[in-house]
Amino acid sequence: MALWRLTIKQSGTINTVRIEKGMSVELVTNSTTSPLQVITYKEQIAQLFKIKYGIDVLKACAISPTRMSCERIS
């Protein structure tokens, strides 16, 4: 199992969704592959941002390596 921190890289408004640099969530996966590279984790990532910040990162197309950094914590 791996613990990941996913963080927004740049502030902006995309598709009417405001994202701020530094917004981050933590995700536990069974894989050692970055969750940004595994399409099945997109929904989980979106749900975590919705719970924590009330924003829809799927609508903002922010779940990608260009918009988010992904750091393995453990």
Short mmCIF file of C-alpha atoms in Angstrom, two decimals:
data_model
loop_
_atom_site.label_atom_id
_atom_site.label_comp_id
_atom_site.label_asym_id
_atom_site.label_seq_id
_atom_site.Cartn_x
_atom_site.Cartn_y
_atom_site.Cartn_z
CA MET A 1 0.00 0.00 0.00
CA ALA A 2 1.10 3.54 -0.67
CA LEU A 3 0.04 6.93 0.67
CA TRP A 4 0.03 9.79 -1.85
CA ARG A 5 -0.37 13.57 -1.54
CA LEU A 6 -1.94 15.21 -4.59
CA THR A 7 -1.48 18.99 -4.76
CA ILE A 8 -2.77 21.64 -7.18
CA LYS A 9 0.20 23.33 -8.91
CA GLN A 10 -1.35 26.62 -10.12
CA SER A 11 -4.30 28.81 -9.19
CA GLY A 12 -6.95 29.54 -11.77
CA THR A 13 -10.56 29.29 -12.85
CA ILE A 14 -11.23 26.46 -15.28
CA ASN A 15 -14.76 25.69 -16.54
CA THR A 16 -16.14 27.98 -13.79
CA VAL A 17 -14.32 26.02 -11.06
CA ARG A 18 -11.83 28.00 -8.95
CA ILE A 19 -8.74 26.04 -7.92
CA GLU A 20 -5.99 27.41 -5.72
CA LYS A 21 -2.31 26.50 -5.68
CA GLY A 22 -1.53 24.33 -2.67
CA MET A 23 -4.92 22.63 -2.32
CA SER A 24 -4.10 19.02 -1.52
CA VAL A 25 -5.63 15.70 -0.55
CA GLU A 26 -4.16 12.38 0.56
CA LEU A 27 -5.04 9.06 -1.07
CA VAL A 28 -4.17 5.49 -0.10
CA THR A 29 -3.71 3.03 -2.97
CA ASN A 30 -2.73 -0.63 -3.32
CA SER A 31 -0.40 0.28 -6.16
CA THR A 32 3.01 1.94 -6.21
CA THR A 33 2.11 3.64 -9.50
CA SER A 34 1.17 7.33 -9.31
CA PRO A 35 -2.63 7.68 -9.01
CA LEU A 36 -2.51 10.41 -11.68
CA GLN A 37 -1.42 7.73 -14.17
CA VAL A 38 -4.17 5.24 -13.22
CA ILE A 39 -7.55 6.22 -14.67
CA THR A 40 -9.50 4.24 -12.05
CA TYR A 41 -8.37 6.61 -9.28
CA LYS A 42 -9.80 9.76 -10.92
CA GLU A 43 -13.20 9.37 -9.28
CA GLN A 44 -11.66 8.84 -5.83
CA ILE A 45 -9.43 11.90 -6.24
CA ALA A 46 -12.42 13.99 -7.36
CA GLN A 47 -14.44 12.80 -4.38
CA LEU A 48 -11.66 13.72 -1.94
CA PHE A 49 -11.43 17.28 -3.34
CA LYS A 50 -15.24 17.57 -3.25
CA ILE A 51 -15.36 16.53 0.42
CA LYS A 52 -12.46 18.71 1.55
CA TYR A 53 -12.92 21.86 -0.59
CA GLY A 54 -16.35 21.55 -2.22
CA ILE A 55 -14.91 21.82 -5.74
CA ASP A 56 -15.31 19.60 -8.78
CA VAL A 57 -11.80 18.90 -10.09
CA LEU A 58 -13.22 16.60 -12.78
CA LYS A 59 -15.19 19.51 -14.26
CA ALA A 60 -12.04 21.63 -14.03
CA CYS A 61 -10.04 18.90 -15.82
CA ALA A 62 -7.48 19.29 -13.04
CA ILE A 63 -6.71 15.60 -12.49
CA SER A 64 -3.59 15.45 -14.61
CA PRO A 65 0.18 15.66 -14.12
CA THR A 66 0.17 19.16 -15.68
CA ARG A 67 -2.24 20.54 -13.07
CA MET A 68 -1.35 18.40 -10.02
CA SER A 69 1.79 17.15 -8.39
CA CYS A 70 1.83 13.71 -6.87
CA GLU A 71 4.15 12.84 -4.00
CA ARG A 72 4.46 9.45 -2.37
CA ILE A 73 4.46 9.91 1.40
CA SER A 74 4.87 6.27 2.42
#
